[in-house]
Coordinates of C-alpha atoms and ligand atoms in Angstrom, one line a residue:
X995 CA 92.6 77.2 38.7
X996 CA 94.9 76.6 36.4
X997 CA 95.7 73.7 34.1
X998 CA 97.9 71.7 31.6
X999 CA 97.2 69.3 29.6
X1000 CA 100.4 66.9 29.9
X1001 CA 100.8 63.0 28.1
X1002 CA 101.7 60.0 30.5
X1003 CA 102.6 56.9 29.2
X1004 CA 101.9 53.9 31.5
X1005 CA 98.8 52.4 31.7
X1006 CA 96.9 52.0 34.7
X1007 CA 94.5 47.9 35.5
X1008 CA 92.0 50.0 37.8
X1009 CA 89.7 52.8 37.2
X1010 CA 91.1 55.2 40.3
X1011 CA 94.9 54.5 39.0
X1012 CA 94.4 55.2 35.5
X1013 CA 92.4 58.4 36.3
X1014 CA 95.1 59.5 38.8
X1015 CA 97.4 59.0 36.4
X1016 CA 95.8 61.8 34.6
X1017 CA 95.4 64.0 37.4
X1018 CA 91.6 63.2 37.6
X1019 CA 89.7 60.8 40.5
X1020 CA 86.7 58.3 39.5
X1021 CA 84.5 57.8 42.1
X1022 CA 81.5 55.7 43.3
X1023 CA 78.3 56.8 45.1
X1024 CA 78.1 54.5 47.9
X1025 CA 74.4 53.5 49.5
X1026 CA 75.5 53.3 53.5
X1027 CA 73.8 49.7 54.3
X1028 CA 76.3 48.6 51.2
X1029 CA 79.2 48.9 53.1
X1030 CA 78.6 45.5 54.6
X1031 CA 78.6 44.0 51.8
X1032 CA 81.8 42.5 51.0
X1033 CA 81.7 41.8 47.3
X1034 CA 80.4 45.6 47.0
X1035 CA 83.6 47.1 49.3
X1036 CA 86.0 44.8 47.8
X1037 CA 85.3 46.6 44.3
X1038 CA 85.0 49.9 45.8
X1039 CA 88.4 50.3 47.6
X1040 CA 90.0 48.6 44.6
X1041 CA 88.5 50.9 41.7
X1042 CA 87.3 54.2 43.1
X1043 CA 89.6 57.0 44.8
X1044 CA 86.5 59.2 45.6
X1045 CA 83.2 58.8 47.5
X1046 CA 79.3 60.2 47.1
X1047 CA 77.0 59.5 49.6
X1048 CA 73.9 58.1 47.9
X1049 CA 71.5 59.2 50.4
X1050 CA 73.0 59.3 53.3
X1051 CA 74.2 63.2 53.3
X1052 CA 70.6 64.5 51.7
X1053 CA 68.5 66.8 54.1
X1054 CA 66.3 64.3 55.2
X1055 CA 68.9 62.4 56.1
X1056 CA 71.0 64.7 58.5
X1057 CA 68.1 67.1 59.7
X1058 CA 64.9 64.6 60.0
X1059 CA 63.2 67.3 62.7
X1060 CA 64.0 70.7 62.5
X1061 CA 67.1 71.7 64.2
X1062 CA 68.1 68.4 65.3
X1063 CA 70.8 66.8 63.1
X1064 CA 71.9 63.0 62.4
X1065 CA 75.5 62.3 60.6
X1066 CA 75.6 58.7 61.4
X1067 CA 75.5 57.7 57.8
X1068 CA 77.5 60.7 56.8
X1069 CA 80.4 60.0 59.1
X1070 CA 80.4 56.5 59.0
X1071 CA 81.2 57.5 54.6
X1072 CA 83.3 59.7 55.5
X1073 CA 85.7 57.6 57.9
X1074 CA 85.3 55.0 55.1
X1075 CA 86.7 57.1 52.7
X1076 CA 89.8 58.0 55.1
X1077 CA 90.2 55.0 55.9
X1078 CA 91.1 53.9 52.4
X1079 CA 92.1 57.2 50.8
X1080 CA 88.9 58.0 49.0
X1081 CA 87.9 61.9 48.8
X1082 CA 84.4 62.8 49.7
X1083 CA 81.9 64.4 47.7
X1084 CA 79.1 65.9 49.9
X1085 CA 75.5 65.3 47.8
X1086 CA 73.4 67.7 48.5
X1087 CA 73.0 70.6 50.9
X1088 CA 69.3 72.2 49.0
X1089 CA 67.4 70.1 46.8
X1090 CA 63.6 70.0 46.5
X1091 CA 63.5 66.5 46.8
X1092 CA 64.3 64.7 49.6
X1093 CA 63.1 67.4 52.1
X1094 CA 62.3 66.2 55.7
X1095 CA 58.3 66.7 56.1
X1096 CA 58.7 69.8 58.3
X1097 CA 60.6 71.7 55.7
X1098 CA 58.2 70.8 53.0
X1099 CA 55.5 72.2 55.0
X1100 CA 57.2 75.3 55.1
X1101 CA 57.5 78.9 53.2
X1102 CA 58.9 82.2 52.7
X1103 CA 61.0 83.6 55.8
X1104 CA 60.9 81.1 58.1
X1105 CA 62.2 78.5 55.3
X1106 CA 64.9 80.7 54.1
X1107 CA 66.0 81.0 57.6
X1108 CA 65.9 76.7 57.8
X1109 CA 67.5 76.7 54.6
X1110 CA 70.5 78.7 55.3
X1111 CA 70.7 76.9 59.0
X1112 CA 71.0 73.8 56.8
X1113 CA 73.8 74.8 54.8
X1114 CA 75.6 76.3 57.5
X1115 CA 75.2 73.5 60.6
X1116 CA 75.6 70.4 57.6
X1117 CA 79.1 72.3 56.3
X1118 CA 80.4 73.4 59.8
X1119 CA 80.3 69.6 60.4
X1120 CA 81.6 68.5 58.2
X1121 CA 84.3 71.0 57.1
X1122 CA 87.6 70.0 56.2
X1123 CA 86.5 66.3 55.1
X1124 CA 84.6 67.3 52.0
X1125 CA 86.4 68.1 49.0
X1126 CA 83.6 69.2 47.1
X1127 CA 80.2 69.7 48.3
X1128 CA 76.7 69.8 45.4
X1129 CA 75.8 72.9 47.3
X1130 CA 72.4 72.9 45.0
X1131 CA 70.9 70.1 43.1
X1132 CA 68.6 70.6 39.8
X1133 CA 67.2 74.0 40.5
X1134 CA 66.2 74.5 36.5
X1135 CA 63.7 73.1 34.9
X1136 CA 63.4 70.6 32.1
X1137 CA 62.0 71.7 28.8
X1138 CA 62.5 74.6 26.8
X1139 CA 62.3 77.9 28.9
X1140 CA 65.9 77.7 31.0
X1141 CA 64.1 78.7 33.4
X1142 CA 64.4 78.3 37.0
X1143 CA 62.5 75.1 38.6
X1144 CA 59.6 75.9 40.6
X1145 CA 59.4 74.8 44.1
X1146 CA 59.0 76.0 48.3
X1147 CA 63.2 76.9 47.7
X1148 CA 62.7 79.0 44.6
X1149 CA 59.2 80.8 46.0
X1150 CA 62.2 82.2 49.0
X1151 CA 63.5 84.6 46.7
X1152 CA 65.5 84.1 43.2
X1153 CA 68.7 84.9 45.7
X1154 CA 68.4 81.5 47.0
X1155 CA 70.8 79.6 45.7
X1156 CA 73.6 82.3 45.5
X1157 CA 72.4 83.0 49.7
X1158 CA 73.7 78.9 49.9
X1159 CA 76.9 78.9 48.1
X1160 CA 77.8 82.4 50.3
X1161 CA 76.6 80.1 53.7
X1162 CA 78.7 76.8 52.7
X1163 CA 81.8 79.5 52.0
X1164 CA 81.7 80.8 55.2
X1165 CA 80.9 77.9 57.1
X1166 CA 84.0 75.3 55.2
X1167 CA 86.3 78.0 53.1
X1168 CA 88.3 74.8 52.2
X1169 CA 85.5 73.0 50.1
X1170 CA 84.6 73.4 46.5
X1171 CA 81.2 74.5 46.3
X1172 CA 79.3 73.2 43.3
X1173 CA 76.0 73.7 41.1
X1174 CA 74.7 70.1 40.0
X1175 CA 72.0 69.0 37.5
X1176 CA 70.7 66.3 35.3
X1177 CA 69.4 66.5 31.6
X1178 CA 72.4 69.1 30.7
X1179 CA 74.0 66.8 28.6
X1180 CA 75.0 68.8 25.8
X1181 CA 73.7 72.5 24.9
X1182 CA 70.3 72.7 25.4
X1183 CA 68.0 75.7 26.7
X1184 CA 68.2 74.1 30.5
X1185 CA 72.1 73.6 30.3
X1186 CA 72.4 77.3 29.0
X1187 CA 70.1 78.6 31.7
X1188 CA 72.2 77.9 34.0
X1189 CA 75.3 78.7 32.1
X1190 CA 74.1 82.1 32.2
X1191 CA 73.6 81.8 36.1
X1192 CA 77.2 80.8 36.5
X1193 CA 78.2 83.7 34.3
X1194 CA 76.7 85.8 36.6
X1195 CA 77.7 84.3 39.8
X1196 CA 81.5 84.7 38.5
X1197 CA 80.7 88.3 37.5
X1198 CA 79.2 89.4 41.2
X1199 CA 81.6 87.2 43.4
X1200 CA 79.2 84.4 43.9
X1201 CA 81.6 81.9 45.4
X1202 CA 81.2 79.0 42.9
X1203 CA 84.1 76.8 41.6
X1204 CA 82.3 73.7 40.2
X1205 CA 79.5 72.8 37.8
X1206 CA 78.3 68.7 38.1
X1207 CA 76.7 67.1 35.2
X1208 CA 75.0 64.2 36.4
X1209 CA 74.8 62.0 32.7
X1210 CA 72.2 59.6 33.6
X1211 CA 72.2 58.9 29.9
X1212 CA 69.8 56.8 27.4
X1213 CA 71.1 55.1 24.4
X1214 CA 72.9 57.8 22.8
X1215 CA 75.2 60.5 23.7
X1216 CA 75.0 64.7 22.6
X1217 CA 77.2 65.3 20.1
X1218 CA 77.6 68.3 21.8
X1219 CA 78.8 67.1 25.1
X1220 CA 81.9 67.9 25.4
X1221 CA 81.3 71.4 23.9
X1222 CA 79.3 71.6 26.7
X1223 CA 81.1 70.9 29.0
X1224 CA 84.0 73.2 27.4
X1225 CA 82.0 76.5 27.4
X1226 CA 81.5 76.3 31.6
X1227 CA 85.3 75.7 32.1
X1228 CA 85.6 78.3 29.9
X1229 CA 83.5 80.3 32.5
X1230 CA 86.3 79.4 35.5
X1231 CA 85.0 76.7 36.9
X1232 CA 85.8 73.1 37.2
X1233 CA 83.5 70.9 35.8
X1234 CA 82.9 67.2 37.0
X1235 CA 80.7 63.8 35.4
X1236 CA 79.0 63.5 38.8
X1237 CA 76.4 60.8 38.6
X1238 CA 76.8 58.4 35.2
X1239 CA 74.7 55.7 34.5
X1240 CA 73.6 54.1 30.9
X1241 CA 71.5 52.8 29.8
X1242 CA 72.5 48.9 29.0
X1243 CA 72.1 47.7 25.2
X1244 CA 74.3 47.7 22.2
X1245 CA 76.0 51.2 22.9
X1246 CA 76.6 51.3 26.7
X1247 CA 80.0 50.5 26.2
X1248 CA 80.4 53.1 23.5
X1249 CA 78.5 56.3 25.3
X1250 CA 81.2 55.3 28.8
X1251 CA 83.9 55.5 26.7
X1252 CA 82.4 58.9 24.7
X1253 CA 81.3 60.2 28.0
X1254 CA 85.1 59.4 29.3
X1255 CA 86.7 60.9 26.0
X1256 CA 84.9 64.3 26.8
X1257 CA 86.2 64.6 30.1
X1258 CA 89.7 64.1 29.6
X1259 CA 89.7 66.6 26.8
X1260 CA 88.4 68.9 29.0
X1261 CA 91.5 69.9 31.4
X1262 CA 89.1 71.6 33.6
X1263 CA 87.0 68.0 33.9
X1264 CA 88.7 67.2 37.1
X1265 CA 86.5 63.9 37.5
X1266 CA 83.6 61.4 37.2
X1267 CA 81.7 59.3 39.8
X1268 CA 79.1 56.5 38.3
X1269 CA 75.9 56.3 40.5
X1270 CA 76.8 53.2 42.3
X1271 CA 78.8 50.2 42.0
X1272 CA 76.9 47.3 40.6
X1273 CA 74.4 46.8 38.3
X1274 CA 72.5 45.8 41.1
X1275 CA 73.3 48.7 43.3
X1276 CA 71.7 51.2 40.8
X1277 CA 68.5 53.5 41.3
X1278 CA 67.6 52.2 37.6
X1279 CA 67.2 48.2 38.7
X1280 CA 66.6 46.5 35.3
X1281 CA 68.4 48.9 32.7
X1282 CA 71.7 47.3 34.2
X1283 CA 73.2 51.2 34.1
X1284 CA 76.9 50.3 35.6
X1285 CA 80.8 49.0 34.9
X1286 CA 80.1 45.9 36.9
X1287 CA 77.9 42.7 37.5
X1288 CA 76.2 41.8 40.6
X1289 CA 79.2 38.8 40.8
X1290 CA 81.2 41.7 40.8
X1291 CA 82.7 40.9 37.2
X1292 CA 83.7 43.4 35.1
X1293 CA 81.3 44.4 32.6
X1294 CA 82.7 45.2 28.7
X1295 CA 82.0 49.0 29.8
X1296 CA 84.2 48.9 32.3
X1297 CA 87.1 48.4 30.0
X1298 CA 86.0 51.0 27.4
X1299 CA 86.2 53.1 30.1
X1300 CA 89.5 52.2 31.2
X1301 CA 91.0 52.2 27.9
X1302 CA 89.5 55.6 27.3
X1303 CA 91.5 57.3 30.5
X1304 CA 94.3 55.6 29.4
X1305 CA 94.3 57.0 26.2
X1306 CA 93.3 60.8 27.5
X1307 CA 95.6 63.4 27.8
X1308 CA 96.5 63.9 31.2
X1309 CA 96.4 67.3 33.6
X1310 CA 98.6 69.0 36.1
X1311 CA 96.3 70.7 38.5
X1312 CA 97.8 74.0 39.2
X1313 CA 99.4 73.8 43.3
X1314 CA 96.8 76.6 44.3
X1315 CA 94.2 74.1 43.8
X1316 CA 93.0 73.2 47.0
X1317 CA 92.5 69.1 47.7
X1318 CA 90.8 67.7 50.8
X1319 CA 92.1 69.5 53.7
X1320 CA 92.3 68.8 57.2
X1321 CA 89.9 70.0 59.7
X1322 CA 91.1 73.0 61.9
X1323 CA 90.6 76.7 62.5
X1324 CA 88.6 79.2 60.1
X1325 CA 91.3 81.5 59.7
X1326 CA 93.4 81.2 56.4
X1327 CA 96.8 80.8 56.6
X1328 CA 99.0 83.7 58.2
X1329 CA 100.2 86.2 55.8
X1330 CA 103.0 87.7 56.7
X1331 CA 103.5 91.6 56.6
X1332 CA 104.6 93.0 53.6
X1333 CA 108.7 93.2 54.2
X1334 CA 109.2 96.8 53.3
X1335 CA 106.9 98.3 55.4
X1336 CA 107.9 97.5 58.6
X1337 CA 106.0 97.7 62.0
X1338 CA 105.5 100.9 63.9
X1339 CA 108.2 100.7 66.7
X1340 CA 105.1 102.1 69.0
X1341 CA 101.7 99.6 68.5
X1342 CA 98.3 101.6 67.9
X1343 CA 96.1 101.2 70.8
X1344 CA 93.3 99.3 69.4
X1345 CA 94.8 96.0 68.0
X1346 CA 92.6 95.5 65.5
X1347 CA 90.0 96.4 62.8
X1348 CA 86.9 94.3 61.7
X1349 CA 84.9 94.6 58.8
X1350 CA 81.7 93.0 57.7
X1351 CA 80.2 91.6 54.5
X1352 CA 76.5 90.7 54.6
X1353 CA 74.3 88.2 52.9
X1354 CA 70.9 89.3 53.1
X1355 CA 67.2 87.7 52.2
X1356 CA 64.0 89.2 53.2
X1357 CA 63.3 88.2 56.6
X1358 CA 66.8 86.8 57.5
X1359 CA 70.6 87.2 56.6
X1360 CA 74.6 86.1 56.9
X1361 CA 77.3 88.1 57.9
X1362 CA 80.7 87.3 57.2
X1363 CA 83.0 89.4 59.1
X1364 CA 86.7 89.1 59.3
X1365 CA 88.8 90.5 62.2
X1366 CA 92.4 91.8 61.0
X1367 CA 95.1 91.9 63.6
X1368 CA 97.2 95.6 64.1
X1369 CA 100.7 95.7 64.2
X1370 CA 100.8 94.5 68.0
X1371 CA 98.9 91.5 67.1
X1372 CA 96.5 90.1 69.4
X1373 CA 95.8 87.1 72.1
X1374 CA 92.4 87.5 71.8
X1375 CA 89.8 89.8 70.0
X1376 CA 86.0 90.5 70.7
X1377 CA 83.9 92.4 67.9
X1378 CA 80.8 94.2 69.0
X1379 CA 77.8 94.9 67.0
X1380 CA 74.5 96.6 67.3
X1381 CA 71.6 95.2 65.7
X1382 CA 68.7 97.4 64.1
X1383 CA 65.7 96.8 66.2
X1384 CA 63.3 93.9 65.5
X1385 CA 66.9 91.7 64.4
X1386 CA 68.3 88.9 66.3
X1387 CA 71.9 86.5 65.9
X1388 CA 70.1 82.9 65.7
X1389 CA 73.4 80.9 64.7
X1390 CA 77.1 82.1 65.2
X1391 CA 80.8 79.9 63.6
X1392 CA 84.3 80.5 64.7
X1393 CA 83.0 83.0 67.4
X1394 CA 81.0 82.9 70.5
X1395 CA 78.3 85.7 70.6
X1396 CA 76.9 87.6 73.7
X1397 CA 74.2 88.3 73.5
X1398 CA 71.2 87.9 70.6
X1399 CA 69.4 91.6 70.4
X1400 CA 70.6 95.1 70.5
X1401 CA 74.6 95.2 70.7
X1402 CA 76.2 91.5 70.2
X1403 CA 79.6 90.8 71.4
X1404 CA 81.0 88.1 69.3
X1405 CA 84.5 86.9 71.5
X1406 CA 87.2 84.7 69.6
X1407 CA 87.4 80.7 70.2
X1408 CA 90.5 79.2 70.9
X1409 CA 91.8 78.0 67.7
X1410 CA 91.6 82.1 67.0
X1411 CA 92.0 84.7 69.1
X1412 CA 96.2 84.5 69.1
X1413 CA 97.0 86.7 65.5
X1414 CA 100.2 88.1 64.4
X1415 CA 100.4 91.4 63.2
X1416 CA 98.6 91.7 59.9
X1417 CA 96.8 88.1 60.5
X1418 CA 93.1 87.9 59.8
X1419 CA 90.5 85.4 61.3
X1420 CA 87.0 85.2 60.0
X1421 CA 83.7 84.2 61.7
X1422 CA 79.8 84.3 61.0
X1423 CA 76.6 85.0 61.9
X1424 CA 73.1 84.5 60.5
X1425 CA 70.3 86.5 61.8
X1426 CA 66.5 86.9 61.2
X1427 CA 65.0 90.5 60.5
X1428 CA 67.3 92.9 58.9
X1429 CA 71.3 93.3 59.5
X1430 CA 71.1 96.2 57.0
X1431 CA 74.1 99.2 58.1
X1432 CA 75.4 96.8 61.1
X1433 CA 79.2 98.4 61.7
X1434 CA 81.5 96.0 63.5
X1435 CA 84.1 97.8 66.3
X1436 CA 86.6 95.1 67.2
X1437 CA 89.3 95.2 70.2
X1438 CA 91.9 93.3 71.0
X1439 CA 93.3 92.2 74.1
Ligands
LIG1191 O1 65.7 53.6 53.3 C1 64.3 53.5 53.0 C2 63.7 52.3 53.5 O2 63.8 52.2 54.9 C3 62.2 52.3 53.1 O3 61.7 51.0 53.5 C4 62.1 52.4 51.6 C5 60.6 52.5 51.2 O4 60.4 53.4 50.1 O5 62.7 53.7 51.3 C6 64.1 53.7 51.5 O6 64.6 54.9 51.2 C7 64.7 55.1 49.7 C8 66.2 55.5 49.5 O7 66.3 55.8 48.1 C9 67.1 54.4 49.8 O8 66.9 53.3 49.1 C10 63.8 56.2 49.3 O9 62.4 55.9 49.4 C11 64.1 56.6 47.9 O10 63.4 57.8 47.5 C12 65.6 56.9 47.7 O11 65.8 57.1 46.3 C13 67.0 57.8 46.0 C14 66.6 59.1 45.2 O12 67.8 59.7 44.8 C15 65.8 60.1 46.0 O13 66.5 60.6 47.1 C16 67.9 56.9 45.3 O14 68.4 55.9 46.1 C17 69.1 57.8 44.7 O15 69.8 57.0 43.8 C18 68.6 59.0 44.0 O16 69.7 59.7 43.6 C19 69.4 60.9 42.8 C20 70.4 62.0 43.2 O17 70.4 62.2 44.6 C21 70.2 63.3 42.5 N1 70.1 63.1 41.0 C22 69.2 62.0 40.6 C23 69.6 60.7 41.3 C24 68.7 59.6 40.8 O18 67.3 59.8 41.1

């Protein structure tokens, strides 16, 4: 994406206006049992134009036994949010905390496997409401080596976490997928180890757009923080405040407004979210970490805040960038065939081609495939694949599979089987053993 800094020169009375004024959101994460609270929602809708589930979206939370999934405190966020014109950000599809018990109790293969099911089921449902999802959260370890963090996720493979951003791709291609961490506050050997991880994810193709920094901050700020922040946009990716709290004292009012200051002179800082509402709200009870009071008054670091959006320079995000979209088929938008070649006056039998990309682990793997209409176009496609032996189709998106073992027919769905000519649809698969040389052969009908 794209970006200009630009100068406004109203001033906006509420945090969401004042950001939106310079093309950024500020945002809140909301605890679900909170929403009844009417002090709590009053400040909420009034101030904050996106949304972070606290808890409610974490794995333990939407898949508390294996395979069986609960979104009750997710959707009842999420039609919040719509409700009142809030965006969503989804928090978090891996993370090594907050695992249900069975997961913990896993390993190797068969985690991987649960892992990527995970990703996939959590952003198939809730694709096209989320407009950026912390695909993984604090994978690197503190300290000095900028290493990654040990735990049952890393001991799958190092391939891990660039297996989950392909997964939440294919599963909601609308969603910006982001890396999130804590204790990357300025440059330091953790915040450049995974620097050099987004480096190479942009390199190979690793679909990542968005880096969070999560600024639960002491009493002083990096001088470096912005800097920070400045070297991964300089990378191509948006970068976010994702989960501010400070500590109260003398400076808190000061480090909001420095931590505010960075972001707005950063055109690719597209946002910040504090870790709750109130004072009281907040995971870190006495240190009275937030902009407002348990009354619900404003605290004097709410207005450093707002004076420092005020007084940012503003950005135009670019029109490719994507915003919350609406849910609805897979399948990108049509493109149209290229005007000067027209189409054959006689249709090749055949109707259409199909090729394959594949995400693959040791014990398990993700195919993307997409299906590209012939110049006849199609009302309906199936793809068939053979399997190598020992390999079965465990989870399929956008496509209904016959079949597990041996040759799988996947068969359109009805939001996608009716392509122009030159029209592509995508769907998945994930599979356990190996999908190694798998050749899809589609036809059309
Ligand atoms: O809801 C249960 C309640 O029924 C039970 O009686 C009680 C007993 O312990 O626990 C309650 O759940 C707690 C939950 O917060 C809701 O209050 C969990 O034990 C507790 O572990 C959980 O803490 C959350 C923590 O992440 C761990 O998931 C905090 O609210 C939440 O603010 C914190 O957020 C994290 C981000 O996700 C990632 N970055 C760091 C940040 C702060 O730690």
């Amino acid at each position: 994406m794209t970006m200009t800094l630009t100068s406004t020169a109203s001033a906006g009375t509420t945090l969401k206006a004042s950001a939106a004024e310079k093309g950024r959101y500020f945002g809140a994460a909301v605890a679900g049992q909170k929403l009844s609270d009417s002090t709590y929602v009053t400040i909420l809708n009034r101030e904050f134009n996106s949304v972070v589930a606290e808890n409610d979206m974490k794995w333990d939370a939407t898949e508390p036994q294996q395979g069986r999934f609960n979104y009750t405190g997710g959707d009842r966020l999420v039609a919040h949010a719509q409700a009142n014109g809030q965006s969503v950000r989804g928090h978090a599809l891996l993370w090594y905390q907050q695992q249900p018990g069975w997961a913990q109790n896993m390993s190797g293969s068969p985690l991987r496997s649960a892992m990527m099911n995970h990703v996939t089921q959590v952003a198939t449902h809730f694709k096209g409401k989320i407009h950026s999802w912390d695909v993984v959260n604090e994978a690197f370890a503190d300290g000095n080596s900028g290493a990654r963090r040990d735990s049952n996720l890393q001991r799958t493979g190092n391939d891990w976490i660039e297996a989950a951003f392909r997964a939440a791709r294919a599963a909601d291609p609308g969603a910006k997928l982001c890396y999130n961490d804590y204790n990357t506050d300025g440059i330091n050997a953790k915040s450049t180890g995974i620097y050099n991880m987004v480096r190479d994810f942009k390199s190979r193709g690793v679909p990542i757009d968005c880096v969070g920094f999560q600024s639960h901050l002491g009493t002083s700020l990096s001088s470096d923080y912005q800097a920070n922040l400045q070297r991964f946009a300089d990378l191509g990716v948006d970068v976010q405040i994702t989960e501010l709290d400070v500590m109260s004292g003398g400076n808190q009012a000061n480090i909001y407004a420095g931590v505010t200051r960075a972001c707005m002179n950063v055109s690719r800082c597209t946002g910040i979210t504090t870790w709750g509402v109130r004072d009281c709200d907040s995971w870190r009870g006495s240190d009275n970490a937030l902009l407002f009071e348990c009354s619900g008054n404003k605290k004097a670091a709410y207005t450093s805040v707002l004076n420092a959006l005020n007084a940012g320079p503003g950005i135009t995000p670019s029109p490719t960038t994507p915003g919350p979209t609406t849910p609805g088929p897979t399948s990108p938008p049509p493109t149209s065939p290229s005007p000067t070649t027209p189409p054959p006056t006689t249709p090749p039998p055949g109707g259409c081609t199909a090729t394959v990309s594949l995400n693959s682990w040791t014990g398990g793997f993700v195919a993307s495939v997409k299906v590209t209409a012939g110049a006849a176009g199609t009302n309906g496609w199936n793809v068939s694949v053979t399997l190598p032996s020992g390999a079965s189709v465990t989870n399929t998106w956008s496509a209904t599979a016959s079949g597990s073992t041996g040759t799988v027919r996947f068969t359109n769905v009805n939001y996608n089987g009716q392509l122009g000519a030159g029209q592509v649809a995508e769907f998945g698969f994930q599979g356990t053993g190996s999908g190694a040389g798998i050749t899809p052969t589609c036809a059309a009908s």
